[in-house]
């Protein structure tokens, strides 16, 4: 990079950012194509509106048909100089509720210590379904099963135990203080550095050429170094996609309060399925026929057919069964009589209560009428009603 008469080297650790409408400088992982963006780097203090140019080093590249490969990577101007870096990037923390008390929830997995929780008390959180909440306090009582980093939060509505809780925040981006100025631009370029392989030992001719030419090798990119050393890009195990194992979600049945159901219109009220209270007509007809026979089951079918007469097809109840039927009928008749007497008493009480209420209403109306008459009589008796009438 170069501005005015200064030229210096920078590695690929400069931070590109974009200023949002709320003046937040958000870090960009990739610069946008055909769009302007801002960049912050560590360098000398210069006045604003100073021109700036950045180019890629070409001393380690192969020569093209018209000379060495040279490319300008960016141009711009200095906007401001500051002693600190105020570029931020997004940080999203995820937690899982392990205890739900209506709108109060205990959350785990978002922080690792109570100190981190204390720093974020009052921060806003939300679930996947956009139910907002706030962090209240850290849980330090291990007797209740709390672990370091667990905290208590409240939400604006009840949440489920299967919901995920997010905390969206911003963290400052660190800028490495690296600045390597080029003091002399008159050194001849070392052409032997292009053909020299780092893994191969340098010959005496190369050493003499470097000592005589006093060439200077410019900085190479990481990709060029890997290609020259025949190295592959390291792959992290955390970068591989792993199969996600989730427990099958079983939704709870919907439950409505009685007041809510009663307030619904008739066509919107929940109804039981038609097959819930339906009785099979064939089973209802077969029920009287499924009485256990009085003949011993161990006898053969042929013997039972010979012993069975026409009267055996209609089975009469025994004495015990008949006594039970009589007792049950008597109990049912008594219950019906008690219920009828209770209904009659309820009707009488309702009639008395309604008559008393109507009498009270009549008395109140009569008292109001008498009070109005007395007030009217007193008004005209005092002479205030003898004023001149307007014609």
Tab-separated table of C-alpha atoms in Angstrom:
chain	number	residue	atom	x	y	z
A	1	UNK	CA	0.000	0.000	0.000
A	2	UNK	CA	1.174	3.545	-0.647
A	3	UNK	CA	-0.004	7.094	-0.045
A	4	UNK	CA	1.887	10.346	-0.777
A	5	UNK	CA	5.566	9.312	-1.038
A	6	UNK	CA	5.335	6.508	1.494
A	7	UNK	CA	5.127	2.835	0.659
A	8	UNK	CA	4.703	0.102	3.236
A	9	UNK	CA	3.810	-3.551	3.432
A	10	UNK	CA	0.601	-4.892	4.936
A	11	UNK	CA	-0.504	-8.461	5.408
A	12	UNK	CA	-4.054	-9.671	4.819
A	13	UNK	CA	-5.301	-8.725	8.275
A	14	UNK	CA	-6.906	-5.390	7.428
A	15	UNK	CA	-10.552	-5.120	8.388
A	16	UNK	CA	-13.165	-4.238	5.779
A	17	UNK	CA	-16.366	-2.827	7.197
A	18	UNK	CA	-19.548	-1.070	6.198
A	19	UNK	CA	-21.112	1.780	8.128
A	20	UNK	CA	-24.793	1.186	8.818
A	21	UNK	CA	-27.573	3.719	9.292
A	22	UNK	CA	-27.054	3.725	13.078
A	23	UNK	CA	-23.338	4.613	12.613
A	24	UNK	CA	-22.258	1.085	13.566
A	25	UNK	CA	-19.198	-0.107	11.676
A	26	UNK	CA	-19.939	-3.742	10.901
A	27	UNK	CA	-17.145	-6.094	9.874
A	28	UNK	CA	-17.418	-7.672	6.406
A	29	UNK	CA	-16.007	-11.144	5.932
A	30	UNK	CA	-16.009	-10.688	2.157
A	31	UNK	CA	-15.915	-7.356	0.349
A	32	UNK	CA	-18.846	-6.796	-1.982
A	33	UNK	CA	-18.343	-6.932	-5.750
A	34	UNK	CA	-18.630	-3.601	-7.579
A	35	UNK	CA	-19.458	-1.805	-4.361
A	36	UNK	CA	-17.505	0.623	-2.242
A	37	UNK	CA	-16.552	-0.332	1.293
A	38	UNK	CA	-14.380	1.030	4.068
A	39	UNK	CA	-11.130	-0.451	5.372
A	40	UNK	CA	-9.254	0.146	8.592
A	41	UNK	CA	-5.512	-0.613	8.926
A	42	UNK	CA	-2.590	0.185	11.182
A	43	UNK	CA	-0.245	2.828	9.783
A	44	UNK	CA	1.168	6.343	10.179
A	45	UNK	CA	-1.002	9.373	10.885
A	46	UNK	CA	-1.872	11.300	7.727
A	47	UNK	CA	-4.390	14.089	7.047
A	48	UNK	CA	-7.836	13.170	5.671
A	49	UNK	CA	-8.531	13.118	1.917
A	50	UNK	CA	-5.046	11.757	1.229
A	51	UNK	CA	-4.914	9.447	-1.786
A	52	UNK	CA	-4.256	5.734	-1.236
A	53	UNK	CA	-3.412	2.871	-3.593
A	54	UNK	CA	-2.959	-0.849	-2.900
A	55	UNK	CA	-1.363	-3.396	-5.214
A	56	UNK	CA	-0.337	-7.025	-5.064
A	57	UNK	CA	3.394	-7.879	-4.904
A	58	UNK	CA	4.739	-9.219	-8.186
A	59	UNK	CA	8.328	-10.192	-7.362
A	60	UNK	CA	7.343	-13.837	-6.644
A	61	UNK	CA	5.041	-14.185	-9.658
A	62	UNK	CA	5.982	-15.577	-13.065
A	63	UNK	CA	6.630	-13.060	-15.814
A	64	UNK	CA	3.975	-12.572	-18.463
A	65	UNK	CA	4.350	-11.790	-22.178
A	66	UNK	CA	4.762	-8.071	-21.459
A	67	UNK	CA	6.645	-8.309	-18.194
A	68	UNK	CA	5.927	-9.095	-14.581
A	69	UNK	CA	2.362	-9.555	-13.407
A	70	UNK	CA	1.138	-6.384	-11.740
A	71	UNK	CA	-2.349	-5.645	-10.463
A	72	UNK	CA	-3.849	-2.735	-8.553
A	73	UNK	CA	-6.117	-4.198	-5.885
A	74	UNK	CA	-7.707	-1.008	-4.629
A	75	UNK	CA	-7.740	2.767	-4.644
A	76	UNK	CA	-9.268	5.244	-2.244
A	77	UNK	CA	-8.646	8.068	0.169
A	78	UNK	CA	-8.102	8.499	3.892
A	79	UNK	CA	-11.262	9.431	5.794
A	80	UNK	CA	-10.006	9.772	9.362
A	81	UNK	CA	-7.300	8.661	11.761
A	82	UNK	CA	-8.023	7.296	15.213
A	83	UNK	CA	-6.112	5.661	18.035
A	84	UNK	CA	-8.576	2.785	18.463
A	85	UNK	CA	-10.473	0.349	16.263
A	86	UNK	CA	-14.258	0.508	16.607
A	87	UNK	CA	-15.206	-2.175	14.067
A	88	UNK	CA	-17.593	-4.814	15.421
A	89	UNK	CA	-18.887	-8.153	14.222
A	90	UNK	CA	-21.957	-10.162	15.079
A	91	UNK	CA	-21.923	-12.657	17.940
A	92	UNK	CA	-24.944	-14.917	18.426
A	93	UNK	CA	-25.106	-17.035	21.595
A	94	UNK	CA	-27.512	-19.966	21.861
A	95	UNK	CA	-29.008	-21.414	25.041
A	96	UNK	CA	-31.545	-24.073	25.956
A	97	UNK	CA	-34.193	-23.825	28.701
A	98	UNK	CA	-34.078	-26.671	31.191
A	99	UNK	CA	-36.760	-25.417	33.591
A	100	UNK	CA	-39.910	-23.512	32.703
A	101	UNK	CA	-42.159	-21.777	35.259
A	102	UNK	CA	-44.735	-20.145	33.001
A	103	UNK	CA	-42.920	-16.872	32.074
A	104	UNK	CA	-39.801	-17.454	34.217
A	105	UNK	CA	-37.231	-19.783	32.632
A	106	UNK	CA	-33.869	-21.243	33.677
A	107	UNK	CA	-31.509	-21.307	30.671
A	108	UNK	CA	-28.287	-23.286	30.222
A	109	UNK	CA	-25.503	-23.436	27.635
A	110	UNK	CA	-25.252	-19.760	26.712
A	111	UNK	CA	-22.499	-18.743	29.168
A	112	UNK	CA	-19.709	-20.584	30.983
A	113	UNK	CA	-19.506	-18.698	34.303
A	114	UNK	CA	-21.537	-16.479	36.584
A	115	UNK	CA	-19.203	-13.571	35.774
A	116	UNK	CA	-20.258	-13.631	32.122
A	117	UNK	CA	-23.898	-13.659	33.182
A	118	UNK	CA	-23.369	-10.666	35.490
A	119	UNK	CA	-21.880	-8.711	32.585
A	120	UNK	CA	-25.002	-9.371	30.472
A	121	UNK	CA	-27.741	-8.733	33.062
A	122	UNK	CA	-30.491	-6.737	31.398
A	123	UNK	CA	-29.596	-7.907	27.878
A	124	UNK	CA	-32.460	-8.719	25.517
A	125	UNK	CA	-32.962	-12.292	24.346
A	126	UNK	CA	-35.555	-13.960	22.148
A	127	UNK	CA	-36.694	-17.398	21.055
A	128	UNK	CA	-37.026	-18.830	17.576
A	129	UNK	CA	-40.700	-17.808	17.555
A	130	UNK	CA	-39.726	-14.167	18.361
A	131	UNK	CA	-40.866	-14.234	22.002
A	132	UNK	CA	-38.794	-11.520	23.678
A	133	UNK	CA	-37.204	-11.779	27.094
A	134	UNK	CA	-34.567	-10.293	29.386
A	135	UNK	CA	-31.730	-11.745	31.490
A	136	UNK	CA	-32.422	-11.312	35.209
A	137	UNK	CA	-29.735	-12.996	37.345
A	138	UNK	CA	-27.224	-15.848	37.475
A	139	UNK	CA	-28.043	-19.144	39.195
A	140	UNK	CA	-25.384	-19.963	41.799
A	141	UNK	CA	-27.218	-22.511	43.961
A	142	UNK	CA	-25.790	-25.881	42.954
A	143	UNK	CA	-28.248	-27.702	45.231
A	144	UNK	CA	-31.007	-26.995	42.698
A	145	UNK	CA	-28.947	-28.516	39.878
A	146	UNK	CA	-27.569	-25.214	38.556
A	147	UNK	CA	-24.268	-25.269	36.640
A	148	UNK	CA	-21.783	-22.433	36.022
A	149	UNK	CA	-23.258	-20.131	33.394
A	150	UNK	CA	-26.933	-20.897	34.071
A	151	UNK	CA	-29.187	-17.902	34.530
A	152	UNK	CA	-32.774	-16.896	35.119
A	153	UNK	CA	-34.742	-14.993	32.483
A	154	UNK	CA	-38.283	-13.743	32.048
A	155	UNK	CA	-40.293	-13.634	28.816
A	156	UNK	CA	-43.355	-11.758	27.648
A	157	UNK	CA	-45.242	-15.026	27.057
A	158	UNK	CA	-44.866	-18.665	28.164
A	159	UNK	CA	-42.345	-20.661	26.124
A	160	UNK	CA	-41.795	-24.374	25.604
A	161	UNK	CA	-38.908	-26.427	26.876
A	162	UNK	CA	-37.976	-27.357	23.299
A	163	UNK	CA	-37.443	-23.718	22.232
A	164	UNK	CA	-33.978	-22.271	21.577
A	165	UNK	CA	-33.016	-18.914	23.078
A	166	UNK	CA	-30.743	-16.485	21.185
A	167	UNK	CA	-28.692	-13.531	22.374
A	168	UNK	CA	-27.661	-11.278	19.486
A	169	UNK	CA	-24.746	-8.995	20.314
A	170	UNK	CA	-21.695	-7.351	18.765
A	171	UNK	CA	-18.042	-7.791	19.713
A	172	UNK	CA	-15.055	-5.619	18.867
A	173	UNK	CA	-12.736	-6.844	16.110
A	174	UNK	CA	-9.051	-6.902	17.006
A	175	UNK	CA	-6.665	-5.153	14.595
A	176	UNK	CA	-3.054	-6.456	14.674
A	177	UNK	CA	-0.600	-3.516	14.956
A	178	UNK	CA	1.602	-4.453	11.982
A	179	UNK	CA	3.338	-1.749	9.928
A	180	UNK	CA	6.477	-2.371	7.830
A	181	UNK	CA	7.629	0.714	5.899
A	182	UNK	CA	9.819	0.469	2.783
A	183	UNK	CA	12.663	2.895	3.410
A	184	UNK	CA	14.357	2.688	-0.026
A	185	UNK	CA	12.537	2.134	-3.325
A	186	UNK	CA	15.687	2.175	-5.476
A	187	UNK	CA	16.799	-1.422	-4.792
A	188	UNK	CA	16.845	-3.513	-7.981
A	189	UNK	CA	14.314	-6.290	-8.118
A	190	UNK	CA	15.689	-9.770	-7.469
A	191	UNK	CA	14.785	-11.814	-10.567
A	192	UNK	CA	16.348	-14.995	-9.173
A	193	UNK	CA	13.807	-15.088	-6.361
A	194	UNK	CA	11.139	-16.195	-8.826
A	195	UNK	CA	12.892	-19.374	-9.902
A	196	UNK	CA	14.258	-20.247	-6.456
A	197	UNK	CA	12.228	-22.966	-4.668
A	198	UNK	CA	12.122	-22.707	-0.876
A	199	UNK	CA	12.630	-26.454	-0.362
A	200	UNK	CA	15.702	-26.569	-2.625
A	201	UNK	CA	19.068	-25.349	-1.353
A	202	UNK	CA	20.303	-22.235	-3.047
A	203	UNK	CA	23.362	-22.528	-5.254
A	204	UNK	CA	26.457	-20.446	-5.029
A	205	UNK	CA	25.432	-18.564	-8.198
A	206	UNK	CA	22.184	-17.473	-6.604
A	207	UNK	CA	24.044	-16.360	-3.500
A	208	UNK	CA	26.498	-14.319	-5.562
A	209	UNK	CA	23.695	-12.769	-7.584
A	210	UNK	CA	21.827	-11.775	-4.409
A	211	UNK	CA	24.950	-10.337	-2.856
A	212	UNK	CA	25.853	-8.362	-5.993
A	213	UNK	CA	22.357	-7.173	-6.924
A	214	UNK	CA	21.223	-6.576	-3.339
A	215	UNK	CA	17.715	-7.458	-4.415
A	216	UNK	CA	14.713	-7.402	-2.126
A	217	UNK	CA	12.091	-10.115	-2.018
A	218	UNK	CA	8.604	-8.736	-1.586
A	219	UNK	CA	6.004	-10.414	0.549
A	220	UNK	CA	4.156	-13.425	-0.827
A	221	UNK	CA	0.557	-14.349	-0.242
A	222	UNK	CA	-0.380	-17.474	1.680
A	223	UNK	CA	-1.637	-19.187	-1.473
A	224	UNK	CA	1.615	-18.539	-3.308
A	225	UNK	CA	3.635	-19.952	-0.417
A	226	UNK	CA	1.516	-23.118	-0.344
A	227	UNK	CA	1.834	-23.607	-4.090
A	228	UNK	CA	5.590	-23.145	-3.962
A	229	UNK	CA	5.936	-25.647	-1.106
A	230	UNK	CA	3.375	-28.102	-2.534
A	231	UNK	CA	1.292	-27.846	0.615
A	232	UNK	CA	-2.421	-28.436	0.818
A	233	UNK	CA	-4.820	-26.227	2.646
A	234	UNK	CA	-5.301	-27.529	6.213
A	235	UNK	CA	-8.781	-28.818	6.922
A	236	UNK	CA	-10.277	-28.529	10.385
A	237	UNK	CA	-12.463	-31.273	11.755
A	238	UNK	CA	-14.911	-28.691	13.037
A	239	UNK	CA	-15.485	-27.525	9.462
A	240	UNK	CA	-17.034	-30.836	8.379
A	241	UNK	CA	-20.792	-31.216	8.408
A	242	UNK	CA	-21.932	-33.811	10.918
A	243	UNK	CA	-25.352	-35.474	11.021
A	244	UNK	CA	-27.702	-33.721	13.402
A	245	UNK	CA	-29.309	-36.050	15.918
A	246	UNK	CA	-32.507	-34.673	17.354
A	247	UNK	CA	-35.081	-36.276	19.573
A	248	UNK	CA	-38.480	-36.724	17.941
A	249	UNK	CA	-40.730	-33.839	18.852
A	250	UNK	CA	-44.044	-34.825	20.431
A	251	UNK	CA	-46.465	-31.947	20.477
A	252	UNK	CA	-48.673	-31.536	23.526
A	253	UNK	CA	-52.456	-31.679	22.983
A	254	UNK	CA	-54.238	-28.357	22.733
A	255	UNK	CA	-56.238	-27.479	25.824
A	256	UNK	CA	-58.776	-24.675	25.987
A	257	UNK	CA	-60.365	-23.206	29.061
A	258	UNK	CA	-64.118	-23.556	29.564
A	259	UNK	CA	-64.652	-19.793	29.470
A	260	UNK	CA	-62.774	-19.529	26.180
A	261	UNK	CA	-64.788	-22.350	24.591
A	262	UNK	CA	-68.066	-20.834	25.781
A	263	UNK	CA	-67.153	-17.456	24.257
A	264	UNK	CA	-66.565	-18.984	20.812
A	265	UNK	CA	-69.331	-18.985	18.193
A	266	UNK	CA	-71.170	-22.238	17.700
A	267	UNK	CA	-69.497	-23.165	14.421
A	268	UNK	CA	-66.020	-22.596	15.908
A	269	UNK	CA	-66.474	-24.685	19.057
A	270	UNK	CA	-64.426	-27.919	19.196
A	271	UNK	CA	-66.486	-31.040	18.685
A	272	UNK	CA	-65.775	-34.646	19.522
A	273	UNK	CA	-65.420	-37.005	16.552
A	274	UNK	CA	-68.583	-38.745	15.447
A	275	UNK	CA	-67.197	-42.190	16.165
A	276	UNK	CA	-66.416	-41.323	19.806
A	277	UNK	CA	-69.904	-41.885	21.251
A	278	UNK	CA	-71.250	-44.200	18.573
A	279	UNK	CA	-72.218	-47.766	19.577
A	280	UNK	CA	-71.985	-50.606	17.119
A	281	UNK	CA	-75.617	-51.621	16.346
A	282	UNK	CA	-74.640	-55.251	15.795
A	283	UNK	CA	-72.895	-55.424	19.164
A	284	UNK	CA	-75.944	-53.838	20.816
A	285	UNK	CA	-78.212	-56.520	19.350
A	286	UNK	CA	-75.821	-59.306	20.289
A	287	UNK	CA	-75.546	-58.212	23.925
A	288	UNK	CA	-78.718	-60.050	25.183
A	289	UNK	CA	-77.641	-63.204	23.383
A	290	UNK	CA	-74.209	-63.362	25.031
A	291	UNK	CA	-75.577	-64.699	28.329
A	292	UNK	CA	-73.557	-67.699	29.563
A	293	UNK	CA	-75.563	-70.930	28.997
A	294	UNK	CA	-76.735	-73.012	31.952
A	295	UNK	CA	-75.558	-76.231	30.284
A	296	UNK	CA	-72.060	-77.429	31.120
A	297	UNK	CA	-69.510	-76.360	28.467
A	298	UNK	CA	-67.578	-79.625	28.766
A	299	UNK	CA	-70.431	-81.578	27.156
A	300	UNK	CA	-70.343	-82.160	23.462
A	301	UNK	CA	-72.278	-80.032	21.037
A	302	UNK	CA	-74.410	-82.989	19.934
A	303	UNK	CA	-75.429	-83.814	23.495
A	304	UNK	CA	-76.401	-80.188	24.145
A	305	UNK	CA	-78.534	-80.111	21.008
A	306	UNK	CA	-80.397	-83.230	22.137
A	307	UNK	CA	-81.009	-81.895	25.653
A	308	UNK	CA	-81.959	-78.391	24.524
A	309	UNK	CA	-85.638	-77.747	23.974
A	310	UNK	CA	-87.465	-74.865	22.450
A	311	UNK	CA	-87.834	-73.191	25.840
A	312	UNK	CA	-84.093	-73.258	26.440
A	313	UNK	CA	-83.447	-70.624	23.787
A	314	UNK	CA	-85.118	-68.005	26.020
A	315	UNK	CA	-83.140	-68.041	29.259
A	316	UNK	CA	-85.069	-66.929	32.349
A	317	UNK	CA	-83.203	-65.215	35.177
A	318	UNK	CA	-82.593	-67.121	38.376
A	319	UNK	CA	-83.884	-66.141	41.836
A	320	UNK	CA	-80.665	-64.308	42.748
A	321	UNK	CA	-80.689	-62.367	39.530
A	322	UNK	CA	-84.376	-61.511	39.967
A	323	UNK	CA	-83.792	-60.242	43.510
A	324	UNK	CA	-80.914	-58.094	42.277
A	325	UNK	CA	-83.112	-56.645	39.540
A	326	UNK	CA	-85.851	-55.824	42.058
A	327	UNK	CA	-83.390	-54.132	44.418
A	328	UNK	CA	-81.868	-52.099	41.581
A	329	UNK	CA	-85.325	-51.014	40.376
A	330	UNK	CA	-86.278	-49.974	43.895
A	331	UNK	CA	-83.068	-47.965	44.266
A	332	UNK	CA	-83.639	-46.249	40.918
A	333	UNK	CA	-87.234	-45.362	41.834
A	334	UNK	CA	-86.067	-43.869	45.132
A	335	UNK	CA	-83.388	-41.847	43.344
A	336	UNK	CA	-85.956	-40.561	40.858
A	337	UNK	CA	-88.292	-39.572	43.693
A	338	UNK	CA	-85.494	-37.746	45.519
A	339	UNK	CA	-84.507	-35.940	42.340
A	340	UNK	CA	-88.113	-34.922	41.654
A	341	UNK	CA	-88.514	-33.561	45.207
A	342	UNK	CA	-85.254	-31.633	44.853
A	343	UNK	CA	-86.417	-30.102	41.576
A	344	UNK	CA	-89.773	-29.116	43.137
A	345	UNK	CA	-88.014	-27.475	46.099
A	346	UNK	CA	-85.691	-25.647	43.711
A	347	UNK	CA	-88.667	-24.333	41.720
A	348	UNK	CA	-90.410	-23.140	44.918
A	349	UNK	CA	-87.248	-21.374	46.112
A	350	UNK	CA	-86.829	-19.724	42.715
A	351	UNK	CA	-90.454	-18.527	42.754
A	352	UNK	CA	-90.080	-17.054	46.246
A	353	UNK	CA	-86.804	-15.346	45.356
A	354	UNK	CA	-88.218	-13.840	42.162
A	355	UNK	CA	-91.355	-12.588	43.942
A	356	UNK	CA	-89.255	-10.954	46.670
A	357	UNK	CA	-87.045	-9.281	44.082
A	358	UNK	CA	-90.068	-7.948	42.174
A	359	UNK	CA	-91.597	-6.615	45.393
A	360	UNK	CA	-88.332	-4.856	46.198
A	361	UNK	CA	-88.252	-3.289	42.730
A	362	UNK	CA	-91.851	-2.052	43.168
A	363	UNK	CA	-91.027	-0.579	46.585
A	364	UNK	CA	-87.975	1.214	45.201
A	365	UNK	CA	-89.999	2.639	42.318
A	366	UNK	CA	-92.729	3.811	44.715
A	367	UNK	CA	-90.188	5.493	47.016
A	368	UNK	CA	-88.572	7.268	44.071
A	369	UNK	CA	-91.953	8.506	42.887
A	370	UNK	CA	-92.848	9.815	46.355
A	371	UNK	CA	-89.505	11.598	46.642
A	372	UNK	CA	-90.017	13.252	43.246
A	373	UNK	CA	-93.512	14.418	44.274
A	374	UNK	CA	-92.214	15.882	47.539
A	375	UNK	CA	-89.415	17.699	45.747
A	376	UNK	CA	-91.830	19.138	43.178
A	377	UNK	CA	-94.256	20.243	45.907
A	378	UNK	CA	-91.496	21.964	47.882
A	379	UNK	CA	-90.279	23.748	44.762
A	380	UNK	CA	-93.658	25.298	43.954
A	381	UNK	CA	-94.451	26.010	47.624
A	382	UNK	CA	-91.412	28.271	47.977
A	383	UNK	CA	-92.632	30.581	45.202
A	384	UNK	CA	-89.809	29.874	42.809
A	385	UNK	CA	-92.227	28.599	40.241
A	386	UNK	CA	-94.109	31.952	39.864
A	387	UNK	CA	-91.670	33.583	37.482
A	388	UNK	CA	-92.777	35.399	34.359
A	389	UNK	CA	-93.141	33.190	31.383
A	390	UNK	CA	-91.703	34.200	28.077
A	391	UNK	CA	-94.315	34.956	25.445
